[in-house]
Coordinates of C-alpha atoms and ligand atoms in Angstrom, one line a residue:
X951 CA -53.3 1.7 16.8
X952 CA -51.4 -1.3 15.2
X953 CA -54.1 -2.1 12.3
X954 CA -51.0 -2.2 9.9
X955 CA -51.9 -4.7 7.0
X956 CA -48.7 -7.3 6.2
X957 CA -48.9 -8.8 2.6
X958 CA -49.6 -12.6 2.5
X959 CA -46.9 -14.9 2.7
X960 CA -47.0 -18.3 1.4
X961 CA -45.0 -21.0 3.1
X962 CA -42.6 -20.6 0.2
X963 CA -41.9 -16.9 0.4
X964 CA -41.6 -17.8 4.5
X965 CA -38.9 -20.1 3.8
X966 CA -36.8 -17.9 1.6
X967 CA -37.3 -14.8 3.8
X968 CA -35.7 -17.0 6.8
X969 CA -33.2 -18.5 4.8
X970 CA -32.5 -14.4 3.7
X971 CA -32.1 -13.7 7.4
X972 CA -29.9 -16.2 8.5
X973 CA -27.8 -15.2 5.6
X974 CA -27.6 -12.0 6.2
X975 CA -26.9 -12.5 9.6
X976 CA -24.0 -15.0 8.7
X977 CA -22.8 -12.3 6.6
X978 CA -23.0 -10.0 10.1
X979 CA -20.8 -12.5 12.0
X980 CA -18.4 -12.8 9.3
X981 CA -17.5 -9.1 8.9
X982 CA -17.8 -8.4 12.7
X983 CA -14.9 -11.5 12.4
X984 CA -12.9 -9.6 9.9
X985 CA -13.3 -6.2 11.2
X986 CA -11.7 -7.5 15.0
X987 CA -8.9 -9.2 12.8
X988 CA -7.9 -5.8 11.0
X989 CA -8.1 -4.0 13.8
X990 CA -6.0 -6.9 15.6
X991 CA -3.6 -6.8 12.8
X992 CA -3.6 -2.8 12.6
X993 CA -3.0 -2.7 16.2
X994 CA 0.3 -5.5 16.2
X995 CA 1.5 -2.7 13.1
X996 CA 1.2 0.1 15.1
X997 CA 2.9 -1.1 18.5
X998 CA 6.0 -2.6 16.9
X999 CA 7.5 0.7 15.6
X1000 CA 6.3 2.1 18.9
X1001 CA 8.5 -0.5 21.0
X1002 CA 11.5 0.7 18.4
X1003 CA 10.7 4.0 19.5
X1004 CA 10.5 3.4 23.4
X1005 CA 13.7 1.3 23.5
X1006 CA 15.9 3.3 21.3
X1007 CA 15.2 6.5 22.9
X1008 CA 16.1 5.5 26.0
X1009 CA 19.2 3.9 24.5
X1010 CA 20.2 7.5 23.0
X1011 CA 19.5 9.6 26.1
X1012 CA 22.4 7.1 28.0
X1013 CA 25.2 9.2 28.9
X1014 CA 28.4 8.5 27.5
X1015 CA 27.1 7.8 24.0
X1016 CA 29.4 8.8 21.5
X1017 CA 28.3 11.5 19.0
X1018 CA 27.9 8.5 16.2
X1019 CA 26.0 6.0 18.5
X1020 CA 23.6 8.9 19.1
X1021 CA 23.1 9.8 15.3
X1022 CA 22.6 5.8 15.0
X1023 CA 19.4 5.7 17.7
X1024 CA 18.2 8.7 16.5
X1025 CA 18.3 7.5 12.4
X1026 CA 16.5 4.4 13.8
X1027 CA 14.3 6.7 15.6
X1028 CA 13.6 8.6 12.6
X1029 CA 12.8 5.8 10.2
X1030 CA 10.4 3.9 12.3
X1031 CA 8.6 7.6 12.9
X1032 CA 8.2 7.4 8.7
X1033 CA 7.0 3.9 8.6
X1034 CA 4.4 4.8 11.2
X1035 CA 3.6 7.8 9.4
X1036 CA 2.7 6.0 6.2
X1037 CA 1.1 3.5 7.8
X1038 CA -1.5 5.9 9.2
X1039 CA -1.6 8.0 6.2
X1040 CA -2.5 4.4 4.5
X1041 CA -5.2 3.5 6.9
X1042 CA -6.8 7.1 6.6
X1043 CA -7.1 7.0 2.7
X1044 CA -8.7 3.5 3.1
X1045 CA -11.2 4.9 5.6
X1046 CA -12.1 7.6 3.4
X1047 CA -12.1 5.8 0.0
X1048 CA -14.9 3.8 1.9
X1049 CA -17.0 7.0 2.3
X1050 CA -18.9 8.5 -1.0
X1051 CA -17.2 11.8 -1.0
X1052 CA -13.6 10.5 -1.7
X1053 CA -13.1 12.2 -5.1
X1054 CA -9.7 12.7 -7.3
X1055 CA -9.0 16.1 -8.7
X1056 CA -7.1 15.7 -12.2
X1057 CA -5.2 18.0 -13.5
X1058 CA -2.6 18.1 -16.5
X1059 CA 1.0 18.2 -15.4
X1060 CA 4.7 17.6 -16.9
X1061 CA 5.5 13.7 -15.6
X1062 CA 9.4 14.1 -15.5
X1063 CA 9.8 16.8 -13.0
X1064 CA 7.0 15.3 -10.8
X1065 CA 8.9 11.9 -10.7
X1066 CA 12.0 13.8 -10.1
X1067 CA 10.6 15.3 -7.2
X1068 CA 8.8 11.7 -6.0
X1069 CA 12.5 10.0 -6.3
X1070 CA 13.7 12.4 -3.9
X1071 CA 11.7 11.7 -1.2
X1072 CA 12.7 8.0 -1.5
X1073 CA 16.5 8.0 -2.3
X1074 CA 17.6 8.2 1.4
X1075 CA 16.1 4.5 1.6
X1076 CA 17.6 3.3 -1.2
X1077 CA 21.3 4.7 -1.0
X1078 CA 21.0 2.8 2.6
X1079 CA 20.2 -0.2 0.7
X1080 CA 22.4 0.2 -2.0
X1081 CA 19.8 -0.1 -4.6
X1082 CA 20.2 2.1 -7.5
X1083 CA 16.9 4.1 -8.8
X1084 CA 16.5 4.7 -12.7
X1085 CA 13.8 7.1 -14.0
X1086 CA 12.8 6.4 -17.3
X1087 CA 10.6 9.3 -18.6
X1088 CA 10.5 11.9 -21.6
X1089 CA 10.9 15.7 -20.5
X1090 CA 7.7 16.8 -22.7
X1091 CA 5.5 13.6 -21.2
X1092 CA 2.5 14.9 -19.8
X1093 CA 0.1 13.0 -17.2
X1094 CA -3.9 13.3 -16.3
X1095 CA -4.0 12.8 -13.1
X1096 CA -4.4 13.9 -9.1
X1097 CA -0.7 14.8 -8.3
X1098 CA -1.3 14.1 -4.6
X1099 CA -3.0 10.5 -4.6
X1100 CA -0.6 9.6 -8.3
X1101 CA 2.6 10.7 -5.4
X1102 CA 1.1 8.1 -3.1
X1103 CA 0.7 5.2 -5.5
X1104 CA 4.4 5.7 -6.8
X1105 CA 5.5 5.9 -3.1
X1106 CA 4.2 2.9 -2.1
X1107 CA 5.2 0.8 -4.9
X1108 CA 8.6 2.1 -5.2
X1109 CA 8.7 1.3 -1.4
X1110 CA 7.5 -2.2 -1.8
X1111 CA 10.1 -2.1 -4.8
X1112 CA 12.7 -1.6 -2.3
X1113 CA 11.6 -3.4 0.4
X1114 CA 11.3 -6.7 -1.7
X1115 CA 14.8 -6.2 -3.6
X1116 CA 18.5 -7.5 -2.3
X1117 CA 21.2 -5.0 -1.7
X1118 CA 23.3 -3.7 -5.1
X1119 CA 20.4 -4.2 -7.3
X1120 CA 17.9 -2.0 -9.8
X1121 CA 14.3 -0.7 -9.3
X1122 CA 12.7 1.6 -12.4
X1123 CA 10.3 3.7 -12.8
X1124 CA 9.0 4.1 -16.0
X1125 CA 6.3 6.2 -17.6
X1126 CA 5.3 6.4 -21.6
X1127 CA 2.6 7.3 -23.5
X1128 CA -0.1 5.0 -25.3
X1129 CA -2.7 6.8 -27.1
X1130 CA -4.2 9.0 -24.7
X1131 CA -3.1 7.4 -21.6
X1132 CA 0.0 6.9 -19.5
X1133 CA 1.5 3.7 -18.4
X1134 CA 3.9 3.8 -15.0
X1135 CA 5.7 1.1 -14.4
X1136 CA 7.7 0.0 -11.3
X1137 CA 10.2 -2.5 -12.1
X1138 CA 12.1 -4.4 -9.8
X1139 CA 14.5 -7.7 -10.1
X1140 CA 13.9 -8.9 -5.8
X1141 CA 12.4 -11.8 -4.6
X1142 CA 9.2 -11.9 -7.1
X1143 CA 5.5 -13.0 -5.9
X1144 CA 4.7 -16.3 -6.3
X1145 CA 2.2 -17.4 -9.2
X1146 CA -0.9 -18.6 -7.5
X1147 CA -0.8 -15.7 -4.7
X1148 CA -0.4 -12.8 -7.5
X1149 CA -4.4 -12.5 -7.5
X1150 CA -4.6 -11.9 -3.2
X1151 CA -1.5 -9.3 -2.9
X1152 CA -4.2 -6.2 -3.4
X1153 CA -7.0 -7.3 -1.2
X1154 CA -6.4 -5.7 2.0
X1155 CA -4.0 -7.0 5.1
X1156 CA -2.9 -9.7 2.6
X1157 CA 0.7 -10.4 2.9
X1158 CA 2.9 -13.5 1.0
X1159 CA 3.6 -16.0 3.4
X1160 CA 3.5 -15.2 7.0
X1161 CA 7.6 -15.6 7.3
X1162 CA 8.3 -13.4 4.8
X1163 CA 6.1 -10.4 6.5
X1164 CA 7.7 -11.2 9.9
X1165 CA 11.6 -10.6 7.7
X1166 CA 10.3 -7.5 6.0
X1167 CA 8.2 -5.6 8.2
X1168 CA 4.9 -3.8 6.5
X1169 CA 0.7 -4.3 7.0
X1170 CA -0.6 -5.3 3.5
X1171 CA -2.3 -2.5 3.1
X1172 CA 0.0 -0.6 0.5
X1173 CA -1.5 -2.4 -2.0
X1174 CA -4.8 -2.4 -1.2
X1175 CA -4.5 1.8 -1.2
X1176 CA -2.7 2.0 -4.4
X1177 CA -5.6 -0.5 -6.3
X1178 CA -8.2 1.7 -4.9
X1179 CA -6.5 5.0 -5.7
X1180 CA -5.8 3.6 -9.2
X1181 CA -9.4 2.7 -9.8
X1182 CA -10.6 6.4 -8.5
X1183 CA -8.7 7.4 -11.5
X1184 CA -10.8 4.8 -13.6
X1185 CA -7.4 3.5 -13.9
X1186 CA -5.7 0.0 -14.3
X1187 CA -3.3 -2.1 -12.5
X1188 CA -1.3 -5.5 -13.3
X1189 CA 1.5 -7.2 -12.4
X1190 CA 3.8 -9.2 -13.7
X1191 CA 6.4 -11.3 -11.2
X1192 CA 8.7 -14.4 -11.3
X1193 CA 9.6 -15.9 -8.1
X1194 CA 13.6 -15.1 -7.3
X1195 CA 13.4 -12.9 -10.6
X1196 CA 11.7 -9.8 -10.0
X1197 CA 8.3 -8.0 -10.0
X1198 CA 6.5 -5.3 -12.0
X1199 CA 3.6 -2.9 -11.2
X1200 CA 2.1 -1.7 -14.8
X1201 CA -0.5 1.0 -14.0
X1202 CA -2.2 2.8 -16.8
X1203 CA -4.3 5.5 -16.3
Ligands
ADP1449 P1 3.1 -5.0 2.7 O1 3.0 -4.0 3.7 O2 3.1 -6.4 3.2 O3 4.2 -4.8 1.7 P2 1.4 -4.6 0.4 O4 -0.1 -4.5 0.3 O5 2.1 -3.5 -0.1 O6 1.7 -5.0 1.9 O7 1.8 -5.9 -0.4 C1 1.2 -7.2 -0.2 C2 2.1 -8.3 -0.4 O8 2.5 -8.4 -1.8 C3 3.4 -8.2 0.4 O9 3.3 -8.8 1.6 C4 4.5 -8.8 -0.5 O10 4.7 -10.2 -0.1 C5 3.9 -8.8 -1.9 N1 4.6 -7.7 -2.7 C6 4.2 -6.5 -2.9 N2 5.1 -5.8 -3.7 C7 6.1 -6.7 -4.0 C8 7.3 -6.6 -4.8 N3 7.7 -5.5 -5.5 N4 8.1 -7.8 -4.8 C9 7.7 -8.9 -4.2 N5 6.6 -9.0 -3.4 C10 5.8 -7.9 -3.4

């Protein structure tokens, strides 16, 4: 029984109801376009650590290698198993920040200590670069925040910190109180971000100049994670770079 009753339409309210659909459906096209290039993108990410992998364990199981070569592949080995690690980690958060149940759980905890503790995990990388790591934070300065997710936005700017500074240089990271928040800063004196690009480096898979991706490895996504992780927080985040100068990451939250 299809006696259902449709409202009117004029020819006017015709027209804009087409013109609707074949926006929407452009809309469709476009994000079935961006989708296949992420995944593209994500993909070409994912298999060059894996060909690192391959090749260099096949170069340390050769006989003969001496005990140094061996601790050489294996290092190699090692650090492209982290990037890939991080890279996934990345893409999961993203996936999940998408979904409505991605929640932050603040608590109240001691800043120094916690910094301390997120240096750590980075200073292998930076002793191999020579790049000196300062941490500028009182003992009694205490944070709001989720511990886990405020680890991973450090992390991933003091990587990008490193990865976009020259050998023998400085990277900070600074945190001080203003009112009743907290401002973190990551500040770095590397190649800097040039001025009309600034506004694209958080949207995701954007990367500076296609050259410069291909000499220091990485998805654009870092940033895309730590902006969304800082807004879950109802936080802020801004930069400040000069190009052959230096960069810095001010979050307050
Ligand atoms: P990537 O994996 O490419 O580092 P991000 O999302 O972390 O992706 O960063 C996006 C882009 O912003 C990078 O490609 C890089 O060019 C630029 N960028 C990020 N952090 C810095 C920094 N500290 N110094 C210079 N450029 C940076």
């Amino acid at each position: 029984d299809f006696n259902v009753s449709l409202p009117y339409l004029g020819k006017d309210e015709l027209g804009d109801l087409s013109s609707s659909i074949q926006k929407l459906a452009k809309d469709l096209a476009h994000l079935k376009n961006e989708r296949n290039e992420f995944l593209a993108s994500i993909s070409h990410e994912l298999s060059t650590p894996l060909t690192y992998l391959i090749g260099y364990s096949k170069v340390a199981m050769r006989k003969g290698l001496t005990e140094e070569e061996r601790a050489h592949y294996l290092e190699i080995i090692a650090e492209e198993s982290e990037r890939m690690r991080e890279l996934v980690k990345n893409l999961l958060d993203l996936a999940r920040m998408d979904e409505t149940t991605f929640t932050v759980s603040k608590e109240h905890f001691f800043a120094r200590s916690f910094f301390e503790n997120v240096c750590k995990l980075v200073i292998p990388s930076y002793e191999i670069k020579n790049i000196k790591l300062n941490l500028i934070c009182d003992e009694d300065l205490q944070v709001y925040a989720d511990p886990v997710r405020l680890e991973q936005i450090i992390l991933n700017l003091l990587d990008n910190a490193l990865k976009y500074s020259n050998q023998h240089s400085e990277v900070s990271l600074k945190a001080q109180k203003s009112k009743n928040k907290t401002i973190i800063s990551v500040i770095d004196n590397g190649i800097g971000i040039p001025l009309d690009e600034i506004e694209f480096i958080f949207e995701k898979l954007y990367r500076v100049e296609k050259s410069r991706s291909r000499l220091f490895g990485g998805s654009g996504i870092g940033l895309a994670v730590v902006k969304e992780l800082v807004e879950a927080h109802s936080g802020t985040i801004e930069v400040k770079s000069k190009l052959g100068e230096g960069s810095e990451f001010r979050i307050t939250i």
